[in-house]
Amino acid sequence: MKTDCDVVVVGLGPAGTLTSLLLSDSSIKVIGIDKEKEIYSLPRAVTIDDEGLRTLQRLNLENIYLENGTAIEGAYFLDDKLQKLSGMDVPANFLTSNGWMPNLMFHQPFTDALLREELLKSSCFIKLETELIEIVPIENYYIVKTLNLTNGKEDSFTAKYVVGADGASSKVRNLMEFDQEDLDYDKNWLVVDVKLKVENTLPTFAAQICDPKRICTYIPAHLPFRRWEFILLEGESKEEMLKETKIQKLISPWLRPNEYEIIRAAVYRFHSLLTTRFKKGNCFVIGDAAHQNPPFMGQGMMSGYRDALNLSWKLISVIINSLPKELLESYEEERKPHSRFVVDGSAAIGKLMSAYAEAIAKGNPSDVPQELVDRGYGSFSLPPLEKGLFYKGYSDSDSMAGSLFPQPLTMEGTMCKERLDSLLGKGFCVVSTEEVELMPYQKKFYKIINANFLVIEKSMLNENPWLNNVMSKNDIYILRPDRHIFGSTSDKITFEDLTEDLRERLSL
């Protein structure tokens, strides 16, 4: 049956907007709905990382964040006297293997407004002030029933796929009857955003302040904004914490009341929750609808962006390139374990703050569990995807399957002259340092999946240490459309082995 659209996206916050833009960029017909008419006017997310900027680069939208963001000089755990306990420095001009700075602090109302402009200019059909009522599965499509909140009229349309990006209280998740798993962090925190009235003299690093009297977080948001997060102590009420005099007292070590304007103060329950399923039939959940974590890693929005890219390229491959629908099963297989790591890691940072505070109170700041220290800033990095559409089905350190391939760059000293992800194309890509000779059946297969072939020149390897390091390990890499490595050749794995395995996994 011909449906009204290919994909309906429910919820048009950052994750839903990115999904819609990625899909429409490949000529997929998208209907996007949101209960609200306007974007949320206050900041919630404040951090985008190198992987997020690389994703936005696919759409030439990275400047939305670059022009409204500020790089930080590090992230640390501090004691009650604001002395460093542990953490990491971020050198100026440092670029990760993704070709961008590790983190950028932004002001969400600015960036969301610009993303909304791009969404409204796109080919997506956008229905604002529209509430989801029901999702009715009918054979191989869905009837999506909605309510127009301006006139009270009900409407319905048909879609092949439904993506729930509708936040922590997701209606899509509830309609699909997905349960949530509690990952053992559940505390009340006061979040305060301020706008500076004076020239900034505050640090440009993020800090988890492990004061035995009250742990708190300081975030150097994009100027002129700053954020603090304070844990509520036993017996403290939401009403008490939201009093202006209370907030002023909490911020007094940093600023006097006449030096700032409070633009948001709210008490939140910081949860660690993971939805038990990310997919049912052809209905998916992404972002906060799928996972919620404390903000200590700054990875809430980024987990949603990773969901968006992972799901989008698979939907594009199925809808546009006619790859088998079984490919979509790997969305949950890949994203759920990775999301669990982020949720667990965020909770671990909160637990490390409390452990440091307890140790400081006892006079021995170093007396904290090593397993918590190992989850702190600078002690770990996000892992590869564990299993899914990779050679033999799993990540592998030798072949680098499951890891992100470095972005090709041209450099001038330590400065990036040009980012060249576009050389990899939008689909699968075979990367090598010498031309790959294909057998007839391989030519046919790679044409079917619309693969690109890229031979990396020595001059680029000499300029790019990340790329040079990867290409010195193995000769040929097969990349997925999301830049994750499917697998690579070695003394044990031939290009024919890789091709056959990929062909079998795509059922071609």
Short mmCIF file of C-alpha atoms in Angstrom, two decimals, residues 22-489:
data_model
loop_
_atom_site.label_atom_id
_atom_site.label_comp_id
_atom_site.label_asym_id
_atom_site.label_seq_id
_atom_site.Cartn_x
_atom_site.Cartn_y
_atom_site.Cartn_z
CA LEU A 22 18.96 13.24 7.79
CA LEU A 23 16.04 11.36 6.25
CA SER A 24 14.79 14.24 4.12
CA ASP A 25 18.35 14.84 2.90
CA SER A 26 18.06 11.43 1.19
CA SER A 27 14.62 12.23 -0.29
CA ILE A 28 12.64 10.21 2.24
CA LYS A 29 9.13 11.56 2.79
CA VAL A 30 8.85 12.61 6.43
CA ILE A 31 5.98 13.93 8.53
CA GLY A 32 7.15 15.50 11.78
CA ILE A 33 4.76 16.30 14.63
CA ASP A 34 5.22 18.12 17.92
CA LYS A 35 2.81 19.20 20.66
CA GLU A 36 4.43 22.62 20.97
CA LYS A 37 4.31 25.49 18.50
CA GLU A 38 7.65 26.98 19.52
CA ILE A 39 10.94 25.51 20.63
CA TYR A 40 11.61 25.43 24.37
CA SER A 41 12.84 28.89 25.34
CA LEU A 42 15.23 27.87 28.11
CA PRO A 43 18.51 25.91 27.99
CA ARG A 44 18.55 22.22 28.85
CA ALA A 45 21.38 20.53 26.92
CA VAL A 46 24.60 22.57 26.93
CA THR A 47 27.21 20.28 25.35
CA ILE A 48 27.91 18.88 21.90
CA ASP A 49 30.99 16.73 21.29
CA ASP A 50 33.22 15.97 18.32
CA GLU A 51 31.03 13.13 17.12
CA GLY A 52 27.97 15.40 17.16
CA LEU A 53 29.74 18.08 15.14
CA ARG A 54 30.85 15.44 12.65
CA THR A 55 27.23 14.30 12.30
CA LEU A 56 25.99 17.86 11.73
CA GLN A 57 28.77 18.28 9.15
CA ARG A 58 26.96 15.71 6.96
CA LEU A 59 24.19 18.31 6.54
CA ASN A 60 26.52 21.35 6.44
CA LEU A 61 24.94 22.50 9.71
CA GLU A 62 27.94 22.39 12.05
CA ASN A 63 28.12 26.20 12.06
CA ILE A 64 24.87 26.31 14.01
CA TYR A 65 26.88 25.12 17.00
CA LEU A 66 30.28 26.59 16.09
CA GLU A 67 28.85 30.11 15.86
CA ASN A 68 26.90 29.72 19.09
CA GLY A 69 29.39 27.71 21.12
CA THR A 70 32.50 28.01 23.28
CA ALA A 71 35.26 25.44 23.68
CA ILE A 72 36.33 24.54 27.22
CA GLU A 73 39.86 24.10 28.59
CA GLY A 74 39.14 20.98 30.62
CA ALA A 75 36.87 19.09 33.02
CA TYR A 76 37.86 18.34 36.61
CA PHE A 77 36.80 17.04 39.98
CA LEU A 78 37.57 19.67 42.63
CA ASP A 79 37.62 19.50 46.42
CA ASP A 80 35.84 21.90 48.79
CA LYS A 81 38.73 24.38 48.38
CA LEU A 82 38.43 24.16 44.57
CA GLN A 83 41.72 22.26 44.22
CA LYS A 84 41.95 19.65 41.48
CA LEU A 85 41.49 16.02 42.44
CA SER A 86 41.40 14.50 38.95
CA GLY A 87 40.23 15.29 35.45
CA MET A 88 41.50 16.17 32.02
CA ASP A 89 42.96 19.15 30.19
CA VAL A 90 41.77 20.08 26.69
CA PRO A 91 44.63 21.84 24.85
CA ALA A 92 43.75 24.72 22.56
CA ASN A 93 43.31 23.66 18.91
CA PHE A 94 43.26 19.96 19.88
CA LEU A 95 41.35 17.86 17.35
CA THR A 96 40.06 14.36 17.95
CA SER A 97 39.99 11.62 15.31
CA ASN A 98 36.57 12.95 14.31
CA GLY A 99 38.24 16.16 13.18
CA TRP A 100 36.69 18.45 15.79
CA MET A 101 37.37 19.76 19.29
CA PRO A 102 36.33 17.28 22.02
CA ASN A 103 33.51 19.44 23.41
CA LEU A 104 31.70 22.67 22.72
CA MET A 105 29.38 24.48 25.13
CA PHE A 106 26.34 26.06 23.48
CA HIS A 107 23.15 27.92 24.38
CA GLN A 108 20.30 25.63 23.37
CA PRO A 109 17.58 28.20 22.63
CA PHE A 110 19.90 29.72 20.00
CA THR A 111 20.85 26.42 18.36
CA ASP A 112 17.36 24.88 18.52
CA ALA A 113 15.88 27.95 16.85
CA LEU A 114 18.33 27.63 13.97
CA LEU A 115 17.70 23.89 13.64
CA ARG A 116 13.95 24.59 13.54
CA GLU A 117 14.53 27.07 10.71
CA GLU A 118 16.38 24.38 8.75
CA LEU A 119 13.62 21.88 9.44
CA LEU A 120 10.92 24.24 8.19
CA LYS A 121 12.96 24.89 5.02
CA SER A 122 13.38 21.16 4.36
CA SER A 123 11.07 18.84 2.42
CA CYS A 124 9.60 17.50 5.70
CA PHE A 125 5.89 18.16 6.29
CA ILE A 126 5.76 19.64 9.79
CA LYS A 127 2.65 19.58 11.99
CA LEU A 128 3.14 21.70 15.12
CA GLU A 129 0.64 21.96 18.00
CA THR A 130 -0.25 18.38 17.14
CA GLU A 131 -0.52 15.63 19.76
CA LEU A 132 -0.13 11.92 19.10
CA ILE A 133 -3.20 9.95 20.15
CA GLU A 134 -2.74 6.44 18.82
CA ILE A 135 -0.53 4.26 16.63
CA VAL A 136 -2.47 1.49 14.90
CA PRO A 137 -0.45 -1.29 13.21
CA ILE A 138 -2.03 -2.49 9.93
CA GLU A 139 -0.02 -5.24 8.20
CA ASN A 140 3.14 -3.48 6.94
CA TYR A 141 2.24 0.12 7.82
CA TYR A 142 0.75 2.23 10.62
CA ILE A 143 -2.24 4.51 10.98
CA VAL A 144 -1.08 7.45 13.10
CA LYS A 145 -3.92 9.31 14.82
CA THR A 146 -3.34 12.86 16.04
CA LEU A 147 -5.16 15.76 17.68
CA ASN A 148 -4.81 19.35 16.48
CA LEU A 149 -4.40 21.31 19.71
CA THR A 150 -5.51 24.62 18.16
CA ASN A 151 -8.94 23.53 16.91
CA GLY A 152 -9.52 20.20 18.68
CA LYS A 153 -9.89 18.25 15.43
CA GLU A 154 -8.63 14.70 15.11
CA ASP A 155 -6.67 13.61 12.05
CA SER A 156 -4.92 10.49 10.84
CA PHE A 157 -2.34 9.52 8.24
CA THR A 158 -0.41 6.42 7.25
CA ALA A 159 3.32 5.73 7.54
CA LYS A 160 5.65 2.80 6.98
CA TYR A 161 7.78 3.65 10.02
CA VAL A 162 7.31 5.56 13.27
CA VAL A 163 10.15 7.17 15.23
CA GLY A 164 9.42 8.26 18.79
CA ALA A 165 11.66 11.18 19.72
CA ASP A 166 9.15 12.57 22.16
CA GLY A 167 11.23 12.82 25.30
CA ALA A 168 11.32 11.33 28.76
CA SER A 169 7.52 11.01 29.04
CA SER A 170 7.30 9.51 25.54
CA LYS A 171 3.80 8.74 24.29
CA VAL A 172 5.28 6.46 21.63
CA ARG A 173 7.12 4.43 24.27
CA ASN A 174 3.96 4.14 26.34
CA LEU A 175 1.81 3.11 23.37
CA MET A 176 4.35 0.45 22.46
CA GLU A 177 4.28 -0.71 26.11
CA PHE A 178 8.06 -0.55 26.52
CA ASP A 179 9.19 -0.87 30.14
CA GLN A 180 12.12 1.05 31.63
CA GLU A 181 15.04 -0.36 33.60
CA ASP A 182 16.28 1.64 36.59
CA LEU A 183 20.10 1.80 36.63
CA ASP A 184 20.46 3.01 40.20
CA TYR A 185 20.80 6.79 40.22
CA ASP A 186 17.80 8.80 41.35
CA LYS A 187 18.40 12.12 43.14
CA ASN A 188 16.94 15.62 43.19
CA TRP A 189 19.12 18.46 41.90
CA LEU A 190 18.58 22.19 41.52
CA VAL A 191 19.65 23.48 38.10
CA VAL A 192 20.34 27.21 37.78
CA ASP A 193 21.15 29.03 34.54
CA VAL A 194 22.26 32.64 34.72
CA LYS A 195 23.10 35.41 32.28
CA LEU A 196 26.13 37.44 33.30
CA LYS A 197 25.73 41.21 33.61
CA VAL A 198 29.47 41.78 33.98
CA GLU A 199 32.60 40.71 32.15
CA ASN A 200 33.29 37.04 32.76
CA THR A 201 35.96 36.17 35.34
CA LEU A 202 34.76 32.63 36.00
CA PRO A 203 36.70 29.53 34.89
CA THR A 204 36.39 28.17 31.37
CA PHE A 205 36.54 24.56 32.55
CA ALA A 206 33.72 22.32 33.75
CA ALA A 207 33.93 21.26 37.39
CA GLN A 208 32.37 18.66 39.65
CA ILE A 209 32.82 20.20 43.09
CA CYS A 210 33.05 17.51 45.76
CA ASP A 211 32.26 19.58 48.83
CA PRO A 212 31.20 17.42 51.80
CA LYS A 213 28.62 20.08 52.70
CA ARG A 214 26.97 19.87 49.23
CA ILE A 215 28.26 18.48 45.94
CA CYS A 216 27.60 20.65 42.93
CA THR A 217 28.50 21.15 39.27
CA TYR A 218 29.74 24.25 37.47
CA ILE A 219 29.33 24.50 33.68
CA PRO A 220 30.94 27.31 31.63
CA ALA A 221 28.11 27.56 29.12
CA HIS A 222 28.39 29.73 26.02
CA LEU A 223 28.92 33.34 27.12
CA PRO A 224 27.23 35.26 28.60
CA PHE A 225 25.62 32.21 30.23
CA ARG A 226 26.74 30.02 33.14
CA ARG A 227 25.14 27.01 34.84
CA TRP A 228 25.27 25.46 38.32
CA GLU A 229 23.70 22.24 39.55
CA PHE A 230 23.28 21.64 43.30
CA ILE A 231 22.21 18.37 44.90
CA LEU A 232 19.31 18.66 47.34
CA LEU A 233 20.19 17.60 50.87
CA GLU A 234 17.96 15.40 52.96
CA GLY A 235 14.96 17.37 54.20
CA GLU A 236 15.27 20.19 51.65
CA SER A 237 12.13 20.91 49.64
CA LYS A 238 11.72 22.05 46.05
CA GLU A 239 9.98 25.22 47.24
CA GLU A 240 12.84 26.11 49.58
CA MET A 241 15.49 25.57 46.90
CA LEU A 242 13.71 27.74 44.35
CA LYS A 243 13.66 30.82 46.57
CA GLU A 244 15.75 33.60 45.07
CA THR A 245 17.60 34.19 48.34
CA LYS A 246 18.54 30.51 48.53
CA ILE A 247 19.85 30.51 44.96
CA GLN A 248 21.85 33.67 45.60
CA LYS A 249 23.44 32.09 48.66
CA LEU A 250 24.41 28.97 46.69
CA ILE A 251 26.01 31.02 43.90
CA SER A 252 27.65 33.52 46.28
CA PRO A 253 31.11 31.84 46.17
CA TRP A 254 31.28 32.76 42.49
CA LEU A 255 29.10 35.82 41.87
CA ARG A 256 27.30 38.65 43.67
CA PRO A 257 23.53 38.98 43.00
CA ASN A 258 23.97 42.18 40.99
CA GLU A 259 26.37 40.42 38.60
CA TYR A 260 23.87 38.05 37.03
CA GLU A 261 20.27 37.47 36.04
CA ILE A 262 18.63 34.11 36.77
CA ILE A 263 17.07 32.88 33.53
CA ARG A 264 16.09 29.42 34.78
CA ALA A 265 15.86 27.66 38.11
CA ALA A 266 14.26 24.24 38.35
CA VAL A 267 14.48 21.14 40.51
CA TYR A 268 14.91 17.96 38.49
CA ARG A 269 15.00 14.31 39.39
CA PHE A 270 18.25 13.08 37.83
CA HIS A 271 17.40 9.55 36.64
CA SER A 272 19.36 6.65 35.19
CA LEU A 273 16.80 4.84 33.05
CA LEU A 274 17.07 2.59 30.01
CA THR A 275 14.09 1.44 27.95
CA THR A 276 13.97 -2.35 27.75
CA ARG A 277 13.26 -2.24 24.01
CA PHE A 278 14.22 0.32 21.36
CA LYS A 279 12.10 -1.26 18.60
CA LYS A 280 8.80 -3.03 18.08
CA GLY A 281 7.84 -3.91 14.52
CA ASN A 282 8.67 -0.81 12.50
CA CYS A 283 8.27 1.56 15.44
CA PHE A 284 11.41 2.91 17.16
CA VAL A 285 12.32 5.12 20.11
CA ILE A 286 15.34 7.42 20.21
CA GLY A 287 16.84 10.02 22.55
CA ASP A 288 15.26 10.56 25.96
CA ALA A 289 12.39 8.32 24.93
CA ALA A 290 14.91 5.44 24.96
CA HIS A 291 17.36 6.45 27.71
CA GLN A 292 17.72 9.05 30.43
CA ASN A 293 20.87 9.79 32.38
CA PRO A 294 22.22 12.38 34.82
CA PRO A 295 23.93 15.25 32.98
CA PHE A 296 27.41 14.69 34.45
CA MET A 297 28.94 13.32 31.21
CA GLY A 298 27.22 15.89 29.03
CA GLN A 299 26.06 13.05 26.79
CA GLY A 300 22.26 13.25 26.97
CA MET A 301 21.68 15.04 23.68
CA MET A 302 24.65 13.27 22.13
CA SER A 303 23.18 9.83 22.81
CA GLY A 304 20.07 11.02 20.98
CA TYR A 305 22.17 12.24 18.06
CA ARG A 306 23.89 8.83 17.86
CA ASP A 307 20.49 7.15 17.85
CA ALA A 308 19.35 9.48 15.07
CA LEU A 309 22.31 8.74 12.80
CA ASN A 310 22.31 4.99 13.48
CA LEU A 311 18.61 4.62 12.72
CA SER A 312 18.51 7.11 9.84
CA TRP A 313 21.15 5.47 7.66
CA LYS A 314 19.45 2.11 8.10
CA LEU A 315 16.03 3.50 7.19
CA ILE A 316 17.60 5.18 4.15
CA SER A 317 19.26 1.91 3.14
CA VAL A 318 15.97 0.02 3.38
CA ILE A 319 13.65 2.65 1.87
CA ILE A 320 15.90 4.14 -0.83
CA ASN A 321 18.46 1.43 -1.54
CA SER A 322 16.05 -1.49 -1.08
CA LEU A 323 18.26 -3.33 1.39
CA PRO A 324 16.48 -6.02 3.46
CA LYS A 325 14.38 -4.83 6.42
CA GLU A 326 16.36 -7.16 8.69
CA LEU A 327 19.02 -4.42 8.72
CA LEU A 328 16.74 -2.44 11.05
CA GLU A 329 17.04 -5.12 13.73
CA SER A 330 20.61 -3.98 14.34
CA TYR A 331 19.44 -0.56 15.60
CA GLU A 332 18.54 -1.86 19.05
CA GLU A 333 21.38 -4.39 19.01
CA GLU A 334 23.93 -1.62 18.48
CA ARG A 335 22.47 1.33 20.33
CA LYS A 336 21.13 -0.26 23.52
CA PRO A 337 24.48 -1.51 24.96
CA HIS A 338 26.18 1.76 24.00
CA SER A 339 23.38 3.77 25.64
CA ARG A 340 23.70 1.62 28.75
CA PHE A 341 27.40 2.52 28.95
CA VAL A 342 26.58 6.25 28.81
CA VAL A 343 23.79 5.97 31.39
CA ASP A 344 26.00 3.88 33.70
CA GLY A 345 28.95 6.23 33.15
CA SER A 346 26.89 9.32 33.95
CA ALA A 347 25.64 7.75 37.17
CA ALA A 348 29.21 6.67 38.03
CA ILE A 349 30.40 10.29 37.84
CA GLY A 350 27.66 11.28 40.29
CA LYS A 351 28.73 8.45 42.58
CA LEU A 352 32.39 9.49 42.26
CA MET A 353 31.48 13.03 43.35
CA SER A 354 29.79 11.64 46.46
CA ALA A 355 32.73 9.29 47.15
CA TYR A 356 35.24 12.15 46.88
CA ALA A 357 33.10 14.28 49.22
CA GLU A 358 32.94 11.50 51.81
CA ALA A 359 36.71 10.95 51.58
CA ILE A 360 37.38 14.69 51.95
CA ALA A 361 35.17 14.78 55.03
CA LYS A 362 37.35 12.02 56.51
CA GLY A 363 40.54 13.90 55.64
CA ASN A 364 41.76 11.52 52.91
CA PRO A 365 40.63 12.63 49.41
CA SER A 366 42.47 9.73 47.73
CA ASP A 367 40.46 7.10 49.62
CA VAL A 368 37.87 6.46 46.90
CA PRO A 369 37.05 3.22 45.04
CA GLN A 370 39.36 2.77 42.05
CA GLU A 371 36.50 1.49 39.90
CA LEU A 372 34.81 4.88 40.30
CA VAL A 373 38.01 6.84 39.60
CA ASP A 374 38.37 4.79 36.41
CA ARG A 375 35.03 6.20 35.21
CA GLY A 376 36.01 9.84 35.84
CA TYR A 377 37.01 12.50 33.30
CA GLY A 378 40.13 11.60 31.37
CA SER A 379 40.09 7.99 32.57
CA PHE A 380 37.91 6.48 29.86
CA SER A 381 36.48 7.05 26.41
CA LEU A 382 33.27 5.97 24.77
CA PRO A 383 33.64 2.36 23.62
CA PRO A 384 33.11 0.96 20.12
CA LEU A 385 29.71 -0.46 19.28
CA GLU A 386 29.77 -3.99 20.71
CA LYS A 387 27.81 -6.08 18.23
CA GLY A 388 25.68 -5.63 15.15
CA LEU A 389 26.47 -5.09 11.49
CA PHE A 390 30.20 -5.83 11.74
CA TYR A 391 32.51 -8.55 10.47
CA LYS A 392 31.53 -11.74 12.32
CA GLY A 393 28.89 -9.65 14.12
CA TYR A 394 31.13 -8.16 16.82
CA SER A 395 33.55 -5.33 17.45
CA ASP A 396 37.20 -6.28 17.28
CA SER A 397 40.27 -4.33 18.37
CA ASP A 398 42.51 -5.78 15.64
CA SER A 399 40.22 -5.04 12.70
CA MET A 400 38.80 -1.99 14.53
CA ALA A 401 35.29 -3.21 13.69
CA GLY A 402 32.78 -1.15 15.67
CA SER A 403 35.08 1.88 15.98
CA LEU A 404 34.67 5.17 14.16
CA PHE A 405 37.01 5.73 11.21
CA PRO A 406 38.97 8.99 11.47
CA GLN A 407 37.81 11.93 9.40
CA PRO A 408 40.23 12.71 6.54
CA LEU A 409 41.75 16.17 7.04
CA THR A 410 44.24 18.48 5.46
CA MET A 411 46.32 20.27 8.05
CA GLU A 412 48.56 23.30 8.34
CA GLY A 413 50.61 22.71 11.45
CA THR A 414 48.10 22.08 14.25
CA MET A 415 45.28 23.88 12.42
CA CYS A 416 42.75 22.11 10.22
CA LYS A 417 42.58 23.52 6.70
CA GLU A 418 39.81 21.27 5.40
CA ARG A 419 37.56 18.49 6.72
CA LEU A 420 36.99 15.89 4.04
CA ASP A 421 34.39 13.42 5.31
CA SER A 422 32.56 14.05 2.04
CA LEU A 423 35.24 11.96 0.30
CA LEU A 424 33.80 8.92 2.10
CA GLY A 425 30.38 9.50 0.53
CA LYS A 426 26.98 8.99 2.13
CA GLY A 427 26.86 5.21 1.87
CA PHE A 428 29.26 2.34 2.41
CA CYS A 429 32.87 3.10 1.58
CA VAL A 430 35.98 1.00 0.91
CA VAL A 431 39.10 2.86 2.04
CA SER A 432 42.64 1.84 1.11
CA THR A 433 46.05 3.26 0.25
CA GLU A 434 46.15 1.42 -3.09
CA GLU A 435 43.42 0.71 -5.60
CA VAL A 436 41.38 -2.40 -4.76
CA GLU A 437 40.92 -4.89 -7.60
CA LEU A 438 37.42 -6.32 -7.65
CA MET A 439 36.11 -9.59 -8.97
CA PRO A 440 32.95 -9.36 -11.12
CA TYR A 441 30.58 -10.47 -8.34
CA GLN A 442 32.18 -7.94 -5.98
CA LYS A 443 31.67 -5.13 -8.49
CA LYS A 444 28.01 -6.09 -8.72
CA PHE A 445 27.59 -6.27 -4.93
CA TYR A 446 29.24 -2.93 -4.21
CA LYS A 447 27.18 -1.30 -6.95
CA ILE A 448 23.98 -2.64 -5.36
CA ILE A 449 24.85 -1.10 -2.00
CA ASN A 450 25.99 2.11 -3.70
CA ALA A 451 29.47 1.93 -2.16
CA ASN A 452 32.18 4.51 -2.67
CA PHE A 453 35.89 3.66 -3.08
CA LEU A 454 38.52 5.99 -1.67
CA VAL A 455 42.29 5.70 -2.07
CA ILE A 456 44.02 7.77 0.61
CA GLU A 457 47.00 9.73 -0.71
CA LYS A 458 50.30 9.68 1.19
CA SER A 459 50.26 13.46 1.59
CA MET A 460 47.02 13.22 3.57
CA LEU A 461 48.45 10.45 5.74
CA ASN A 462 51.50 12.57 6.50
CA GLU A 463 49.30 15.47 7.63
CA ASN A 464 46.81 13.47 9.68
CA PRO A 465 48.26 11.35 12.53
CA TRP A 466 44.88 9.82 13.42
CA LEU A 467 44.35 8.62 9.85
CA ASN A 468 47.97 7.54 9.44
CA ASN A 469 47.78 5.45 12.61
CA VAL A 470 44.68 3.59 11.42
CA MET A 471 45.90 3.02 7.86
CA SER A 472 49.26 1.72 9.13
CA LYS A 473 47.47 -1.10 10.99
CA ASN A 474 45.55 -2.63 8.09
CA ASP A 475 45.40 -2.21 4.32
CA ILE A 476 41.69 -2.06 3.45
CA TYR A 477 38.74 -0.86 5.54
CA ILE A 478 35.03 -1.21 4.81
CA LEU A 479 33.07 1.64 6.37
CA ARG A 480 29.36 1.83 7.02
CA PRO A 481 27.38 4.97 6.14
CA ASP A 482 27.73 6.20 9.75
CA ARG A 483 31.58 6.04 9.47
CA HIS A 484 31.80 3.03 11.80
CA ILE A 485 34.21 0.39 10.60
CA PHE A 486 32.55 -2.83 9.41
CA GLY A 487 35.92 -4.58 9.31
CA SER A 488 39.40 -4.48 7.79
CA THR A 489 41.89 -6.79 6.14
#
